[in-house]
């Protein structure tokens, strides 16, 4: 079957590998562009959040290219992501498209739908080959995230940013094409050598800024105006806790990687003792982490009307005051323009530079951080792993 | 219900009054820009109460039915309020998953530890009985303020049945606050309509209507809105007005479902978004125009 899926950052690379490995034909939607925004905004409900609109635009563009099926994840709420697929199916059917929707629901929800999707996905190839495809896709996800971390580290330190960007894009393409698990490491080495060769001889102090917020907005560079590149070229090192592999580890393989959830709960409990859906709690946890590690600032990115992030946004002032950590909140929707974002980023970076130049003794915390709780018997523990 | 419970325990309960311009403005000023109108109003009320009392009792409504949630903003409500009221004592009454309404662990520890088990249990029972009576009245077709008057002041239950009926759906905090929705219910009554709201239907009937959905909705209030809308289609109302708050997350998606239902059943639907900038004139004009359309439809169908 010709299957398509929504974009989210580098997600298309492993998913393409997986689908092709499973004997399907992956139809990657064209990279998110102006037309995607327009199509999405035109056919979506007005109040829906930006990821919903972009996903819809991606689907329409992929269906125009001849996709027959859509692969999408589901969720249990209370974030709206869990109900995206239902509404999107209704809208696309009203527009007259013919397609089959394969929904990967979490285990706590509609199992019938999940089992059907898995059966359809797997039925073309024997089980060992399916497993091999899954393994290759997962390895690619891990290497992509590592490559991205490397690139984020080297970009503000490089002599020629455009050259660094170019070698990073070559790396992405190489990973996309690669079919052998053992060769992924080689590409990573090559990227490292290239970035190393591009280093500036001397660098003064570098600001370190963490990007937090809603996962889609953080990971999708075409929606957040290439935030990481912009900051990198301003000479700011971008730190990011949220990544694709981390999400998969936390939400799909939570049983094998319990430390992600424990860390989130431990860090966010003093400020937000309850689960609020989506990435609300993770946002607060990442921010506390940035404060504890004495980073220079934090940028929160959220789509307009995102419910969990709004809750987090109302709590950020408390975290900010406790750790003396400046925050910039960027609310993005389909009307946001690049110039406005750049101006705000520049102003924020200027403020951070000035703050850094002042002696540290002047910025003593006004409030002392509340003690982090050792016992993890808190509200969030009772909930099943939320998706989305 | 809470008033009964707290007074039984010897506290004095101060309930905030009707919403007014002052509360709204205070809330708007204190809140983050993006939160929805009800949260702003809630924060405004909390601020007004801080000057009158020593502690605020704030619910953390995570979930009242198995497998559904209310809304992320309700889950973070205590933290948002703490941000706004500063050092004031905030007691959190939490309702976790599968937690019965009047259960003991839900109470804030400040109250739970201060009194004997029997005394709390007794007060809770009394409060729950009141709560049931209140819901019984709602399901008989009384609006919340009427039901409250009957319960607390012993007013005579009195209702006027009119032959013209109009449905009003939306979240309860939008429907029953005459300040937020600019007294839509009063306006409709003046036009001689009997207003039917989602709270008039029993949960069992609403649940039965939800079976048509491919995937169950996981927001309790949205379930109620959608189920009530389908019931209203069957109840032969003339039209339905859907009041939603601007930037309300679930409603953005539910609105789409409801629009489709309305198209399928041919029921006139007016969807109104509320926010702090809603002006009464614009609002009334739209409702009047809708009523005119309903009248016209009725005339044409009579001829």
XYZ file of C-alpha atoms in Angstrom:
691
model
C 0.000 0.000 0.000
C 1.174 3.537 -0.674
C 1.266 4.968 2.815
C 1.801 8.498 4.003
C 2.355 10.048 7.414
C 2.655 13.543 8.895
C 5.970 15.335 9.178
C 7.557 16.033 12.529
C 11.140 17.137 12.337
C 13.269 14.243 11.146
C 10.521 11.696 11.703
C 10.164 11.139 7.978
C 13.574 9.436 7.717
C 12.994 6.507 10.099
C 9.323 6.121 9.148
C 10.212 5.983 5.465
C 12.777 3.283 6.217
C 10.292 1.354 8.309
C 7.481 1.435 5.755
C 9.738 0.518 2.848
C 11.251 -2.254 4.923
C 7.769 -3.583 5.645
C 7.058 -3.896 1.940
C 4.886 -0.792 1.646
C 5.646 2.226 -0.408
C 6.212 5.327 1.690
C 4.822 8.534 0.197
C 6.605 11.261 2.107
C 4.576 14.458 1.938
C 6.455 17.397 0.428
C 8.387 19.278 3.111
C 6.062 21.591 5.022
C 5.789 24.772 2.983
C 3.555 27.762 2.516
C 0.950 25.772 0.632
C 0.768 23.236 3.477
C -0.008 26.065 5.886
C -2.647 27.464 3.575
C -4.363 24.155 2.903
C -4.314 23.227 6.559
C -5.655 26.554 7.766
C -8.353 26.546 5.102
C -9.887 23.190 5.918
C -9.289 22.913 9.675
C -11.543 24.220 12.397
C -10.446 27.739 13.230
C -9.614 27.054 16.872
C -7.602 23.891 16.271
C -3.939 24.045 17.146
C -1.200 24.499 14.584
C 0.060 20.885 14.451
C -3.471 19.801 13.517
C -3.549 22.211 10.608
C -0.085 21.314 9.343
C -0.803 17.598 9.572
C -3.940 18.095 7.548
C -1.994 20.076 4.960
C 0.605 17.298 4.800
C -2.097 14.694 4.214
C -3.763 16.654 1.457
C -0.467 17.149 -0.350
C 0.443 13.486 0.026
C -2.986 12.301 -1.105
C -2.574 14.454 -4.189
C 0.629 12.532 -4.873
C -1.267 9.286 -4.839
C -1.105 7.999 -1.276
C -3.707 5.371 -0.413
C -3.315 5.209 3.319
C -2.411 7.445 6.234
C -0.420 6.313 9.228
C -1.136 8.314 12.363
C -0.752 7.960 16.103
C -3.606 8.249 18.569
C -3.824 9.124 22.214
C -5.887 8.980 25.344
C -6.212 12.631 26.126
C -6.618 15.084 27.602
C -4.432 16.684 24.925
C -6.312 17.194 21.689
C -3.765 15.115 19.801
C -5.664 11.972 20.744
C -8.661 13.088 18.743
C -6.806 14.547 15.747
C -7.183 11.519 13.543
C -10.967 11.282 13.920
C -11.596 14.881 12.986
C -9.008 14.830 10.212
C -10.614 11.731 8.734
C -13.984 13.463 8.754
C -12.592 16.571 7.054
C -10.697 14.612 4.409
C -13.727 12.445 3.656
C -15.847 15.535 3.212
C -13.251 16.790 0.744
C -13.780 13.600 -1.239
C -10.500 11.780 -0.702
C -10.390 7.982 -0.604
C -7.955 6.553 1.896
C -7.448 4.047 4.662
C -6.522 5.427 8.063
C -4.141 3.305 10.118
C -4.217 4.436 13.717
C -1.551 3.469 16.195
C -3.446 3.873 19.452
C -1.697 3.430 22.787
C -2.386 0.188 24.617
C -4.769 1.792 27.085
C -7.193 2.841 24.360
C -8.832 1.176 21.412
C -6.934 -2.063 21.046
C -8.953 -3.235 18.063
C -7.799 -0.276 16.016
C -4.185 -0.781 17.063
C -4.197 -4.483 16.209
C -5.782 -3.821 12.841
C -3.149 -1.196 12.025
C -0.313 -3.461 13.079
C -1.724 -6.369 11.052
C -2.066 -4.280 7.907
C 1.430 -2.890 8.359
C 3.084 -6.229 8.896
C 1.248 -8.592 6.573
C 3.464 -8.055 3.511
C 6.746 -9.422 4.834
C 7.773 -12.311 7.095
C 8.211 -11.541 10.744
C 12.045 -11.523 10.926
C 12.242 -8.990 8.118
C 9.681 -6.780 9.825
C 11.732 -6.930 12.977
C 14.894 -6.026 11.064
C 13.130 -3.026 9.509
C 11.968 -1.889 12.922
C 15.482 -2.210 14.272
C 17.007 -0.227 11.429
C 14.400 2.533 11.832
C 15.005 2.743 15.554
C 18.796 2.863 15.066
C 18.328 5.667 12.544
C 16.236 7.619 15.027
C 18.967 7.315 17.625
C 21.761 8.314 15.253
C 19.770 11.227 13.886
C 19.271 12.612 17.355
C 22.947 12.178 18.150
C 23.942 13.887 14.920
C 21.560 16.712 15.688
C 23.053 17.179 19.148
C 26.520 17.318 17.616
C 25.401 19.873 15.071
C 23.787 22.046 17.740
C 27.026 21.990 19.693
C 29.276 22.867 16.748
C 27.106 25.393 14.925
C 27.807 28.422 17.200
C 31.497 27.467 17.306
C 32.017 27.043 13.577
C 33.941 29.322 11.238
C 31.413 29.121 8.458
C 27.858 28.315 9.606
C 26.639 27.641 6.091
C 29.298 24.989 5.660
C 28.305 23.368 8.950
C 24.680 23.385 7.837
C 25.672 21.811 4.553
C 27.554 18.948 6.146
C 24.622 18.374 8.497
C 22.212 18.140 5.558
C 24.557 15.725 3.822
C 24.501 13.642 6.977
C 20.690 13.591 7.010
C 20.593 12.517 3.370
C 23.192 9.825 3.960
C 21.201 8.424 6.875
C 18.031 8.529 4.798
C 19.633 6.465 2.026
C 21.499 4.025 4.249
C 20.209 0.452 4.385
C 22.876 -1.163 6.551
C 22.703 -0.873 10.288
C 26.467 -1.138 10.781
C 27.267 1.792 8.474
C 25.202 4.412 10.330
C 28.076 4.951 12.710
C 30.437 5.787 9.810
C 28.281 8.688 8.691
C 28.239 10.037 12.219
C 32.023 9.894 12.375
C 32.238 11.716 9.076
C 29.931 14.447 10.310
C 32.051 14.823 13.413
C 35.259 15.198 11.402
C 33.682 17.747 9.072
C 32.271 19.858 11.876
C 35.547 19.678 13.762
C 37.438 20.949 10.735
C 35.171 23.949 10.552
C 35.862 25.162 14.111
C 36.666 28.783 14.842
C 40.131 29.172 16.366
C 38.973 31.067 19.432
C 35.540 31.467 20.978
C 34.640 33.725 23.833
C 31.905 32.711 26.217
C 28.895 31.134 24.606
C 25.365 31.496 25.833
C 23.536 28.255 26.435
C 19.804 28.353 25.888
C 17.363 25.514 26.258
C 14.376 25.060 24.011
C 11.327 23.623 25.722
C 7.664 23.375 24.927
C 5.315 21.401 22.782
C 7.179 18.582 21.050
C 5.891 19.211 17.537
C 6.820 22.867 17.605
C 10.211 22.132 19.096
C 11.117 19.425 16.628
C 9.717 20.773 13.368
C 12.179 23.362 12.024
C 9.901 24.467 9.189
C 7.230 25.473 11.664
C 9.408 27.084 14.315
C 11.336 29.097 11.704
C 14.536 27.037 12.097
C 14.854 28.289 15.652
C 17.947 26.228 16.352
C 19.814 27.474 13.294
C 18.844 31.066 14.000
C 20.113 30.848 17.552
C 23.209 28.955 16.509
C 24.140 31.624 14.033
C 23.679 34.268 16.726
C 26.367 32.398 18.663
C 24.092 30.641 21.112
C 24.432 27.006 21.936
C 21.045 25.358 21.882
C 20.353 22.663 24.434
C 17.300 20.526 23.990
C 15.924 17.788 26.179
C 13.081 16.817 23.922
C 13.890 14.598 20.976
C 12.249 11.924 18.918
C 14.150 9.033 20.457
C 13.534 10.374 23.936
C 9.801 10.553 23.184
C 9.735 6.998 21.889
C 11.678 5.785 24.894
C 9.408 7.556 27.318
C 6.015 6.857 25.806
C 6.325 3.677 23.772
C 9.115 1.864 25.585
C 8.464 3.347 29.018
C 8.774 -0.076 30.545
C 12.431 -0.331 29.500
C 13.353 3.272 30.117
C 11.590 4.275 33.342
C 14.136 6.983 34.160
C 12.570 9.541 31.801
C 9.249 9.513 33.614
C 10.878 9.455 37.026
C 13.000 12.430 36.103
C 10.008 14.387 34.825
C 8.026 13.737 37.971
C 10.932 14.447 40.283
C 11.778 17.764 38.678
C 8.290 19.112 38.090
C 6.620 18.134 41.373
C 7.567 21.244 43.387
C 5.861 23.421 40.804
C 3.272 21.218 39.129
C 2.317 18.161 41.154
C -0.221 16.861 38.668
C -0.238 15.519 35.169
C -1.758 18.066 32.768
C -1.659 16.218 29.479
C 0.603 16.646 26.502
C 3.995 18.038 27.338
C 2.970 20.421 30.111
C 4.753 18.576 32.828
C 7.811 17.855 30.713
C 8.093 21.549 29.939
C 8.271 22.443 33.605
C 10.686 19.589 34.305
C 12.994 20.671 31.490
C 12.888 24.228 32.739
C 13.793 23.216 36.267
C 16.595 21.148 34.789
C 17.865 24.199 32.931
C 17.730 26.213 36.156
C 19.576 23.593 38.169
C 22.270 23.367 35.498
C 22.654 27.164 35.437
C 21.804 27.632 31.776
C 21.506 31.192 30.515
C 17.916 31.122 29.390
C 14.967 29.147 28.219
C 12.756 29.532 25.174
C 9.306 28.025 25.345
C 7.674 27.319 22.003
C 3.993 26.489 21.834
C 1.247 26.512 19.253
C -1.566 28.972 19.847
C -4.375 27.513 22.065
C -2.277 24.532 23.182
C -3.934 23.619 26.489
C -1.166 21.820 28.411
C 1.412 24.412 27.435
C -0.798 27.254 28.604
C -0.904 25.680 32.042
C 2.872 25.355 31.906
C 3.187 28.910 30.684
C 1.312 30.241 33.691
C 3.744 28.415 35.979
C 6.962 29.468 34.226
C 7.180 32.792 36.142
C 7.517 30.858 39.414
C 10.307 28.678 38.046
C 11.920 31.700 36.475
C 11.954 33.631 39.754
C 13.249 30.679 41.720
C 16.214 29.918 39.502
C 16.852 33.411 38.110
C 16.256 31.971 34.678
C 15.017 34.251 31.892
C 12.226 32.828 29.739
C 11.028 33.796 26.309
C 7.647 32.395 25.315
C 6.987 32.133 21.599
C 3.390 31.424 20.648
C 3.268 30.384 17.033
C 0.331 30.027 14.704
C -0.162 30.173 10.964
C 0.039 33.969 10.981
C 3.400 34.196 12.719
C 6.102 35.763 10.603
C 9.787 35.078 10.612
C 10.855 38.686 11.064
C 8.905 39.019 14.312
C 10.434 35.872 15.704
C 13.959 36.941 14.739
C 13.531 40.343 16.379
C 12.367 38.784 19.595
C 15.177 36.259 19.582
C 17.770 38.957 19.003
C 16.403 41.062 21.838
C 16.332 38.064 24.139
C 19.904 37.091 23.275
C 21.052 40.671 23.881
C 19.452 40.624 27.312
C 21.113 37.332 28.127
C 24.524 38.680 27.058
C 24.144 41.685 29.319
C 23.074 39.529 32.191
C 26.073 37.297 31.670
C 28.471 40.249 31.698
C 27.215 41.408 35.071
C 29.013 39.853 38.032
C 27.227 36.776 39.317
C 26.913 38.188 42.842
C 24.324 40.646 41.618
C 21.984 37.935 40.503
C 21.337 36.097 43.726
C 18.079 34.198 43.729
C 15.186 36.055 45.287
C 13.538 32.871 46.426
C 15.336 29.700 47.350
C 14.450 26.670 45.296
C 11.994 24.338 46.970
C 13.523 20.999 47.878
C 13.015 18.316 45.275
C 10.950 15.522 46.694
C 12.523 12.122 47.033
C 9.393 10.039 47.268
C 7.631 9.702 43.964
C 4.190 8.908 45.313
C 2.468 11.695 43.473
C -0.569 12.134 41.364
C 0.992 11.499 37.980
C 1.995 7.985 38.898
C -1.527 6.624 38.610
C -1.941 7.591 35.008
C -1.031 5.378 32.119
C 1.734 6.699 29.917
C 0.094 9.535 27.991
C 0.702 9.837 24.312
C 0.792 13.242 22.799
C -22.618 21.122 48.272
C -19.322 22.548 49.446
C -21.054 25.209 51.420
C -22.979 22.555 53.367
C -19.886 20.499 53.995
C -17.759 23.343 55.246
C -20.422 24.863 57.440
C -21.032 21.484 58.973
C -17.364 21.468 59.960
C -17.548 24.890 61.500
C -15.845 26.923 58.824
C -17.506 29.939 57.390
C -17.829 29.543 53.700
C -17.572 32.608 51.567
C -18.826 32.001 48.061
C -17.908 34.507 45.449
C -20.818 36.416 44.041
C -21.966 36.919 40.502
C -19.343 37.756 37.959
C -18.930 41.419 37.286
C -16.759 43.635 35.161
C -14.337 44.145 38.056
C -13.642 40.442 38.530
C -13.215 39.900 34.836
C -10.756 42.733 34.476
C -8.728 41.560 37.451
C -8.632 38.053 36.025
C -7.650 39.202 32.574
C -4.852 41.259 34.022
C -3.529 38.449 36.191
C -3.749 35.596 33.726
C -1.546 34.586 30.828
C -2.939 35.987 27.585
C -3.764 32.676 26.016
C -5.966 31.090 28.666
C -9.660 30.865 27.944
C -12.287 33.183 29.332
C -13.593 30.884 32.106
C -10.107 30.588 33.597
C -9.728 34.353 33.577
C -13.065 34.698 35.340
C -12.064 32.036 37.836
C -8.848 33.862 38.657
C -10.775 37.083 39.029
C -13.091 35.441 41.542
C -10.164 33.981 43.451
C -8.558 37.394 43.690
C -11.784 38.904 44.952
C -12.082 36.196 47.588
C -8.558 36.576 48.925
C -9.510 39.806 50.597
C -12.496 38.223 52.343
C -11.221 34.939 53.679
C -8.223 33.045 54.984
C -8.059 30.099 52.646
C -9.250 29.204 49.217
C -10.589 25.767 48.419
C -9.808 24.974 44.830
C -10.723 21.808 43.033
C -8.280 19.890 40.921
C -10.667 18.085 38.640
C -8.627 15.567 36.761
C -11.297 13.144 35.880
C -14.800 12.409 37.083
C -15.527 9.372 34.980
C -13.407 6.387 34.194
C -11.266 6.921 31.135
C -12.114 10.564 30.590
C -10.617 13.841 31.637
C -12.077 17.263 32.113
C -9.536 19.517 30.464
C -5.829 20.191 31.012
C -6.578 23.635 32.342
C -8.675 22.210 35.157
C -5.781 19.982 36.133
C -3.450 22.915 36.422
C -5.988 25.239 38.017
C -4.555 25.140 41.561
C -1.066 25.987 40.298
C -2.320 28.786 38.101
C -4.231 30.221 41.035
C -1.263 29.941 43.345
C 0.694 31.994 40.842
C -1.929 34.698 40.942
C -2.874 34.942 44.593
C 0.688 34.749 45.849
C 1.202 33.721 49.429
C -2.437 33.100 50.252
C -3.276 29.671 51.650
C -4.679 27.491 48.922
C -6.339 24.211 49.738
C -6.609 21.775 46.910
C -9.487 19.389 46.635
C -8.424 16.800 44.153
C -10.427 14.407 42.132
C -8.203 11.776 40.632
C -9.049 9.056 38.194
C -11.877 6.785 39.302
C -12.292 8.793 42.467
C -15.815 9.057 43.820
C -17.088 12.571 44.292
C -17.465 12.581 48.049
C -14.536 10.364 48.874
C -12.252 11.020 51.777
C -8.786 10.988 50.166
C -9.893 13.717 47.815
C -10.071 16.242 50.639
C -7.194 18.601 51.240
C -4.977 17.409 54.097
C -5.581 20.623 56.037
C -9.226 19.678 56.483
C -8.724 15.939 56.730
C -6.354 16.142 59.647
C -8.226 18.777 61.590
C -11.384 16.809 62.334
C -12.423 13.376 63.438
C -13.191 10.756 60.839
C -16.838 10.438 61.868
C -17.506 14.101 61.709
C -16.084 14.397 58.218
C -17.935 11.344 57.043
C -21.218 12.713 58.343
C -20.716 16.091 56.743
C -19.749 14.491 53.481
C -22.888 12.416 53.453
C -25.029 15.418 54.077
C -23.266 17.361 51.372
C -23.660 14.530 48.926
C -27.370 14.302 49.611
C -27.689 17.993 48.787
C -25.694 17.494 45.657
C -27.989 14.689 44.525
C -31.072 16.766 45.224
C -29.547 19.580 43.201
C -28.877 17.348 40.243
C -32.367 15.907 40.509
C -33.748 19.411 40.185
C -31.541 20.107 37.188
C -32.740 17.009 35.448
C -36.321 18.085 36.010
C -35.514 21.085 33.895
C -34.577 23.818 36.372
C -31.641 26.062 35.674
C -28.842 26.068 38.268
C -29.752 29.409 39.819
C -33.378 28.322 40.198
C -32.301 25.012 41.665
C -30.052 26.813 44.151
C -32.883 29.075 45.203
C -35.151 26.085 45.757
C -32.543 24.280 47.798
C -31.171 27.075 49.951
C -34.028 29.514 50.267
C -36.936 27.133 49.961
C -38.522 28.862 46.990
C -41.524 27.224 45.382
C -40.577 25.074 42.427
C -42.343 26.749 39.581
C -41.788 26.323 35.910
C -43.283 27.707 32.819
C -43.604 25.405 29.908
C -43.747 27.136 26.646
C -44.485 25.466 23.382
C -41.477 26.960 21.662
C -38.280 25.309 22.729
C -34.715 26.143 21.921
C -31.611 24.173 22.808
C -28.571 25.788 24.388
C -25.361 23.800 24.542
C -21.900 24.586 25.767
C -19.795 24.202 28.857
C -21.754 24.798 32.079
C -19.547 27.730 33.085
C -20.381 29.473 29.825
C -24.079 28.720 29.885
C -25.048 29.691 33.409
C -22.994 32.791 34.014
C -25.200 35.649 32.876
C -22.232 37.999 32.804
C -20.037 35.925 30.537
C -22.737 35.049 28.056
C -24.455 38.436 28.338
C -27.624 36.856 29.711
C -28.459 34.693 26.747
C -30.918 32.624 28.745
C -32.847 35.698 29.876
C -32.925 37.009 26.345
C -34.267 33.774 24.949
C -36.915 33.635 27.649
C -38.018 37.137 26.828
C -38.617 35.917 23.318
C -40.877 33.243 24.717
C -38.605 30.275 24.369
C -38.142 27.500 26.843
C -34.423 26.813 27.110
C -33.146 23.241 27.170
C -29.588 22.749 28.442
C -27.291 19.715 28.508
C -27.644 19.363 32.270
C -31.323 18.503 31.879
C -30.524 15.093 30.468
C -29.492 12.170 32.610
C -25.975 10.830 32.085
C -27.382 7.481 31.001
C -29.246 8.996 28.095
C -26.211 10.989 27.018
C -24.020 7.924 27.183
C -26.399 6.040 24.937
C -26.073 8.770 22.313
C -22.288 8.637 22.340
C -22.174 5.124 20.943
C -22.312 6.477 17.390
C -18.783 7.838 17.676
C -15.948 5.774 16.214
C -13.656 6.632 19.094
C -14.988 7.620 22.513
C -14.396 11.247 23.417
C -12.118 11.690 26.362
C -13.421 15.003 27.659
C -16.395 14.614 29.984
C -17.885 17.997 29.217
C -17.515 17.538 25.469
C -19.228 14.194 25.754
C -22.085 15.912 27.467
C -22.289 18.605 24.812
C -22.224 16.172 21.932
C -24.685 13.753 23.530
C -27.014 16.571 24.488
C -26.924 17.912 20.961
C -28.020 14.579 19.561
C -30.777 14.357 22.168
C -31.920 17.873 21.355
C -32.244 16.845 17.708
C -34.680 14.193 18.851
C -36.505 16.468 21.288
C -37.914 18.587 18.478
C -36.378 21.879 19.498
C -36.550 24.645 16.932
C -32.876 25.427 16.904
C -29.719 25.111 18.922
C -27.354 27.808 20.110
C -23.832 26.654 20.851
C -21.902 28.910 23.218
C -18.196 28.249 23.361
C -15.297 30.098 24.887
C -12.636 31.472 22.601
C -9.448 29.392 22.706
C -11.226 26.472 24.324
C -9.277 23.458 23.148
C -11.770 20.606 23.058
C -14.493 22.747 21.589
C -12.433 23.523 18.527
C -12.649 19.873 17.599
C -16.132 19.172 18.963
C -17.515 22.108 17.001
C -16.559 20.270 13.839
C -18.415 17.133 14.943
C -21.478 19.105 15.932
C -21.530 21.000 12.650
C -21.579 17.717 10.796
C -24.419 16.401 12.967
C -26.399 19.588 12.450
C -25.976 19.346 8.698
C -27.118 15.750 8.757
C -30.236 16.434 10.802
C -31.075 19.813 9.264
C -31.333 21.550 12.641
C -30.507 25.268 12.683
C -27.334 25.879 14.680
C -25.816 29.145 15.835
C -22.237 28.890 17.048
C -21.120 31.824 19.208
C -17.611 32.318 20.561
C -17.325 34.185 23.847
C -14.396 36.173 25.106
C -13.736 39.164 27.293
C -14.302 41.529 24.398
C -17.803 40.300 23.569
C -20.077 43.294 23.231
C -23.699 42.967 24.134
C -25.026 44.699 21.034
C -23.264 42.397 18.597
C -24.323 39.427 20.591
C -27.979 40.350 20.828
C -28.118 41.162 17.128
C -26.873 37.747 16.202
C -29.264 35.951 18.515
C -32.170 38.060 17.263
C -31.261 37.313 13.686
C -31.177 33.647 14.534
C -34.590 33.868 16.173
C -35.918 35.682 13.099
C -34.688 32.846 10.952
C -36.387 30.354 13.231
C -39.659 32.320 13.033
C -39.423 32.428 9.286
C -38.767 28.736 9.059
C -41.758 28.099 11.246
C -44.026 30.344 9.197
C -42.936 28.696 5.988
C -43.508 25.247 7.369
C -46.984 26.241 8.567
C -48.092 27.550 5.206
